[in-house]
Tab-separated table of C-alpha atoms and ligand atoms in Angstrom:
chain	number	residue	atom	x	y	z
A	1	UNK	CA	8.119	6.234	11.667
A	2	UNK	CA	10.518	3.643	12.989
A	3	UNK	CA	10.635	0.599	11.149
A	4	UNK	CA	9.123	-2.306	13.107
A	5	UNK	CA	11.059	-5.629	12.640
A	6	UNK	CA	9.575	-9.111	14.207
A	7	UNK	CA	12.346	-11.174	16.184
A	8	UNK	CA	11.439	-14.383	15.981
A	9	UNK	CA	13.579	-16.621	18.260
A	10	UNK	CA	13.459	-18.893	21.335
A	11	UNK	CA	16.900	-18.508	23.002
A	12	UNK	CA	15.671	-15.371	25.289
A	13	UNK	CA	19.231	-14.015	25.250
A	14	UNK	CA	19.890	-13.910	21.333
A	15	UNK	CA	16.113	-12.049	21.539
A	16	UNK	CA	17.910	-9.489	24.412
A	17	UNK	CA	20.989	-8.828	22.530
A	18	UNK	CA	18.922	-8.001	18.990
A	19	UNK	CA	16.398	-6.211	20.635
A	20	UNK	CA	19.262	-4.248	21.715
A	21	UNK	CA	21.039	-3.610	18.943
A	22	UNK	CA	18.318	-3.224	16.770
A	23	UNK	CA	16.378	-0.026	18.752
A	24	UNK	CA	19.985	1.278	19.164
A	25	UNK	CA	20.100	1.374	14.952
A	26	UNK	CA	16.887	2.933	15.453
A	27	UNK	CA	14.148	0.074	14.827
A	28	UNK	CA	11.126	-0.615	16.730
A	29	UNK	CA	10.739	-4.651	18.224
A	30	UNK	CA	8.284	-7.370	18.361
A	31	UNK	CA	9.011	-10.671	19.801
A	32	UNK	CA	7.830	-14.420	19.116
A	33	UNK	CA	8.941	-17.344	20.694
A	34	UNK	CA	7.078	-19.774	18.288
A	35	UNK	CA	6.247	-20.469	14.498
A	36	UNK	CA	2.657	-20.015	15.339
A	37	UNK	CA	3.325	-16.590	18.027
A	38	UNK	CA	5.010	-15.378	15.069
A	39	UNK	CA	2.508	-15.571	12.500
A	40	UNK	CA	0.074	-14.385	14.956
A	41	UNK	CA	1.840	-10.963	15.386
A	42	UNK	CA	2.721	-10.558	11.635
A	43	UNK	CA	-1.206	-10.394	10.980
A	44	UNK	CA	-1.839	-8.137	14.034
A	45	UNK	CA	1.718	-5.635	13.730
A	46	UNK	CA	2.241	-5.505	10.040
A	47	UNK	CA	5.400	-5.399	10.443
A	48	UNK	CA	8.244	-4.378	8.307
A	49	UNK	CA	10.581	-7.174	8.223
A	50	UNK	CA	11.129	-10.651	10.248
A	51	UNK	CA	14.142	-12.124	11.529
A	52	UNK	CA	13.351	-15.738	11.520
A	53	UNK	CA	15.486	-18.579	13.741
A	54	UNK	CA	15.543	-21.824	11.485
A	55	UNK	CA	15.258	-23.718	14.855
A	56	UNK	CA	11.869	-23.337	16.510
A	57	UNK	CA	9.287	-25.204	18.581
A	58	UNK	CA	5.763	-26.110	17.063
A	59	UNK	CA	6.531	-24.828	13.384
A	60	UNK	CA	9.527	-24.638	11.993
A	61	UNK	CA	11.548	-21.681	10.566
A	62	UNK	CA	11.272	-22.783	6.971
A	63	UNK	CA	7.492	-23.686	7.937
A	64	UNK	CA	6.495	-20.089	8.364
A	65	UNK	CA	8.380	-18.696	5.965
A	66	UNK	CA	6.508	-20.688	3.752
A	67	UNK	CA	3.454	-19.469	5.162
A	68	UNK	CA	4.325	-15.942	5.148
A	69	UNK	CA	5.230	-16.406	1.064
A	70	UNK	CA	1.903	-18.122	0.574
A	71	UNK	CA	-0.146	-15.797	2.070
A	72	UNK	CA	-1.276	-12.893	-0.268
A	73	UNK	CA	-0.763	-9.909	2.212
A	74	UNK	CA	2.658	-10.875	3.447
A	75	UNK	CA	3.900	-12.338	0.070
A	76	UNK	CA	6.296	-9.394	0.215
A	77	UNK	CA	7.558	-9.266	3.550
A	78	UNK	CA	11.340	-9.476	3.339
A	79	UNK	CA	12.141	-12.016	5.723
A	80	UNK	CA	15.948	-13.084	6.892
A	81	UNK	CA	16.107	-16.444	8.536
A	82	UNK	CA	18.895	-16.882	11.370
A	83	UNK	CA	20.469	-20.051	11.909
A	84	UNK	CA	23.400	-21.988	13.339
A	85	UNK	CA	23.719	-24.508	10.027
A	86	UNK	CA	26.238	-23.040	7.918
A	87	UNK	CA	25.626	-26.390	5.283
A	88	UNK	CA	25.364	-25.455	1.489
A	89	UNK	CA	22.307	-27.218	1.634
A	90	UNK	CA	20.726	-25.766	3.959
A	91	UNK	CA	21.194	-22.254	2.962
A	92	UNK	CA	19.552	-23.014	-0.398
A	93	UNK	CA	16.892	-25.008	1.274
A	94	UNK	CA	16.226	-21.415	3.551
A	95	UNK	CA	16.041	-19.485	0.678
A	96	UNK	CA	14.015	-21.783	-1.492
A	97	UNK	CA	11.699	-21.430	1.145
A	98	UNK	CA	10.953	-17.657	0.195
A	99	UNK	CA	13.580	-16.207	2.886
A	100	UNK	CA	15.181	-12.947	1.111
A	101	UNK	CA	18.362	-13.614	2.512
A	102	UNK	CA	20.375	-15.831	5.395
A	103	UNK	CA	22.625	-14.934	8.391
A	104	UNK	CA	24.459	-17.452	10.562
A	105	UNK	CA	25.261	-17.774	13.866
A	106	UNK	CA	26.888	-16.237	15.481
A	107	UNK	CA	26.913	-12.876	13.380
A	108	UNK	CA	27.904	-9.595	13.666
A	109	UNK	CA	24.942	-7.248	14.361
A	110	UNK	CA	26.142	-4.574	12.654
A	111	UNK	CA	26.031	-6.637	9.445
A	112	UNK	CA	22.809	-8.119	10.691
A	113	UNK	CA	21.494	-4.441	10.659
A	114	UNK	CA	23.015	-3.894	7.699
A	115	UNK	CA	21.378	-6.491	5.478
A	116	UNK	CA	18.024	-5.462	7.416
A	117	UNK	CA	18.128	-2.406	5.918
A	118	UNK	CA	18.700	-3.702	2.412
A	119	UNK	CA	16.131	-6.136	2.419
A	120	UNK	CA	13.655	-3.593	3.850
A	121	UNK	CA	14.483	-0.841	0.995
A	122	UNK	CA	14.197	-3.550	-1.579
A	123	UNK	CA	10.529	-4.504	-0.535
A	124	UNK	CA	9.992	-0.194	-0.575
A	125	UNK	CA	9.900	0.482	-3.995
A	126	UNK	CA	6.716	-1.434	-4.795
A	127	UNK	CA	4.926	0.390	-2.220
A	128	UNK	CA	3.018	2.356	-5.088
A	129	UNK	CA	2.558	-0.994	-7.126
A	130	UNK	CA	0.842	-2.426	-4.233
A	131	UNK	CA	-2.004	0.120	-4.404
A	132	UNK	CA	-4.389	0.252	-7.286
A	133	UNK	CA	-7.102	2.484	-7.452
A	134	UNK	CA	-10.219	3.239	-9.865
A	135	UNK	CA	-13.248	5.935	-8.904
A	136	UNK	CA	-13.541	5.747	-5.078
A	137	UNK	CA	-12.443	1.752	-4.915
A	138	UNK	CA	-9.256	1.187	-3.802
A	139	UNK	CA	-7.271	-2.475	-3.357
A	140	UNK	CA	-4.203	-2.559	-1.159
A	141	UNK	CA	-2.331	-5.591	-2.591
A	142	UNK	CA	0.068	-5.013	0.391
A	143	UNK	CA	-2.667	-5.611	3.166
A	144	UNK	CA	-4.756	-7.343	0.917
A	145	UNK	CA	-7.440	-4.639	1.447
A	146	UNK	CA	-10.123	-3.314	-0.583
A	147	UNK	CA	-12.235	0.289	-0.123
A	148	UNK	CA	-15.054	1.433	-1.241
A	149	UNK	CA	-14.828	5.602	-0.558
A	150	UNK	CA	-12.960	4.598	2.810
A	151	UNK	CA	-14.986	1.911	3.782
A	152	UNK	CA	-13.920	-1.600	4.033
A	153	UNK	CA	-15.509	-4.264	1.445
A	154	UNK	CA	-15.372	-8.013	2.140
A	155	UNK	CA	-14.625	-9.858	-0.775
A	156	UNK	CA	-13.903	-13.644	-0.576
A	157	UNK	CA	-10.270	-15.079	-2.640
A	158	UNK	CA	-12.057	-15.128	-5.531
A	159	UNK	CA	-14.308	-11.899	-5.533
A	160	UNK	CA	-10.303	-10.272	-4.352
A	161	UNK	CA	-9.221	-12.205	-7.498
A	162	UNK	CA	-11.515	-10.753	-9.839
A	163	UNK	CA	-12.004	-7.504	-8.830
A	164	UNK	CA	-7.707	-7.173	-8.934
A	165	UNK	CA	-8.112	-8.279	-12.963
A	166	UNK	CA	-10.469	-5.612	-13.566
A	167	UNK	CA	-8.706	-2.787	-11.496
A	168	UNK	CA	-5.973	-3.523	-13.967
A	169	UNK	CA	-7.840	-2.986	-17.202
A	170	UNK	CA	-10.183	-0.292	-16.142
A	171	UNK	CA	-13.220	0.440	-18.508
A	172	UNK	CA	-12.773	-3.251	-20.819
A	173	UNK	CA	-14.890	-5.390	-21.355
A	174	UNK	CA	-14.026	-9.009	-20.760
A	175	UNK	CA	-16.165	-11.885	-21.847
A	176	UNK	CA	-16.653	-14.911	-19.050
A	177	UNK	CA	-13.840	-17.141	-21.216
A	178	UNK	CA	-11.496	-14.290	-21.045
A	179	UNK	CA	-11.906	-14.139	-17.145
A	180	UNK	CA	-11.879	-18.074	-16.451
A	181	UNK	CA	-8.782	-17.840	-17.900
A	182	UNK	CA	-6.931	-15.217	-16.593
A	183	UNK	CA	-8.913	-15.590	-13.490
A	184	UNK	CA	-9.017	-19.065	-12.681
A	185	UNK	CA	-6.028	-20.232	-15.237
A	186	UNK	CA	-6.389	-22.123	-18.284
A	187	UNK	CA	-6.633	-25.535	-16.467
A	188	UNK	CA	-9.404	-25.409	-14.779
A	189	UNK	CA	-12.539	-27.150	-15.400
A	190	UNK	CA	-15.116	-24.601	-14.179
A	191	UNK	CA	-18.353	-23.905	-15.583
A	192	UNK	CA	-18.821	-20.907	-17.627
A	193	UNK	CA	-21.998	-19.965	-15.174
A	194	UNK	CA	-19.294	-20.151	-12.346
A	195	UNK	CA	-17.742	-16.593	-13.485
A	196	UNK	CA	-21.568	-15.264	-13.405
A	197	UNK	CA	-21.989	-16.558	-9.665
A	198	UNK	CA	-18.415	-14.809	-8.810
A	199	UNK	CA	-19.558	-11.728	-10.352
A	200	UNK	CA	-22.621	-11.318	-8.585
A	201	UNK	CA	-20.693	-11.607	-5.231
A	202	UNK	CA	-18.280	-9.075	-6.415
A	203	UNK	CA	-21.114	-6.790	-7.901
A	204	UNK	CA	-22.989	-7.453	-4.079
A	205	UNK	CA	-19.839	-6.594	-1.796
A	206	UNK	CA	-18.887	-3.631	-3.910
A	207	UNK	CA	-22.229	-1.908	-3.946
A	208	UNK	CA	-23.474	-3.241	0.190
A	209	UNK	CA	-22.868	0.293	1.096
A	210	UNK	CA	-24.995	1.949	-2.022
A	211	UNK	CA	-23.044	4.075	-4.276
A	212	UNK	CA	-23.005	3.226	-8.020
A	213	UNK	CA	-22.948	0.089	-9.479
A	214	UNK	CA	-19.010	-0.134	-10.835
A	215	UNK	CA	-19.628	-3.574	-12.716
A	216	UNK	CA	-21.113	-2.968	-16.155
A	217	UNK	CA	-22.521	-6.170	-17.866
A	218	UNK	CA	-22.915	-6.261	-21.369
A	219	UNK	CA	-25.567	-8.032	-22.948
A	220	UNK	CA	-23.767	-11.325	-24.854
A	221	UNK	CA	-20.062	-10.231	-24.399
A	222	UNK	CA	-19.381	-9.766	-20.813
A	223	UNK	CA	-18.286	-7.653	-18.086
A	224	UNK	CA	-16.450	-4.336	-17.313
A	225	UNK	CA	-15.384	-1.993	-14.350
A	226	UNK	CA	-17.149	0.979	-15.697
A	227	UNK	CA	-17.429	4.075	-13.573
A	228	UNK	CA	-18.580	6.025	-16.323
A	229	UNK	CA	-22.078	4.359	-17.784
B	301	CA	CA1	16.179	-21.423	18.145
């Protein structure tokens, strides 16, 4: 499959000239004219890597980089940010913003396509990372996804949150202080009947579609995903 790189850019004939270069060096093209088009078409294409113009209308380059970073299913998306600043500043200022690397204007697009390609293998070896799995449950980190033998389970940030701490510690048993902090971080200042609350939700979405229940409670101590009791 060909790898599918967002252009993100309003001058329509930088857009023409990558688009041409780019399915030349064999990748396939989506366009965005805006901050907010863009994000709009990374949640509906998935795709593999964005080439973002610093200068947009609406929302600025750095803007949705940020937003891309912050958001858990695109966290890894390499991103490249084009721009016509060339100031010191400003390239740390790009990359501070989560960018994975920086080309200026006017470039070369063989060494634009070159750097694509690096930033896409680097994102390619976590692929495997990205997926855990335990009995028929399955969490895509990547897409932020989580299955339930095939079928999709709706779990809210923090139901995602929990259920990701247990799919990496299958079979222990965690008591509710042990998961407000690693869950919720030492800081916070939630009650201890919070966790129960969260764990219910979890326990609901897992099981809507019947199957086994995968969250063991013990009596006193806590809680485990436990295939096996
Ligand atoms: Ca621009």
């Amino acid at each position: 499959m060909k790898p599918l790189v967002l252009i993100v850019e309003d001058e329509a004939p930088l857009v023409t000239m990558l688009r041409y270069n780019l399915e030349r060096e064999g990748f396939a093209v989506d366009e965005a004219t805006d901050g907010e088009e863009a994000l709009l078409r990374i949640s509906e294409r998935r795709p593999d890597a964005v080439l973002l113009d610093w200068m947009l209308p609406l929302v600025s380059g750095i803007e949705v980089c940020r937003q891309i970073r912050r958001a858990p299913g695109t966290r890894s998306l390499p991103v490249i940010m084009l721009t016509a600043r060339g100031e010191e500043n400003d390239r740390i200022r790009g990359l501070d913003s989560g960018a994975d690397d920086y080309v200026v204007k006017p470039f070369s697009p063989s060494e634009l396509v070159a750097r694509l390609r690096a930033v896409i293998r680097r994102a390619q070896p976590n692929a495997s990372e990205n997926l855990l799995q335990y009995a028929d449950l399955s969490m895509d980190l990547t897409a932020h996804r989580v299955t339930r033998s095939g079928h999709s389970v709706h779990l809210g940030p923090t139901e995602f949150r929990l259920l990701y701490h247990f799919l990496q510690y299958p079979g222990r048993v965690f008591s509710r202080e042990q998961l407000l902090d690693r869950v919720w971080g030492q800081d916070s200042d939630i009650e201890m009947r919070t966790v129960d609350v969260h764990i219910r939700r979890l326990r609901k979405a897992l099981n809507v579609a019947g199957g086994k229940d995968l969250l063991r409670t013990v009596r006193s101590v806590g809680y485990a995903l436990d295939a096996v009791s």
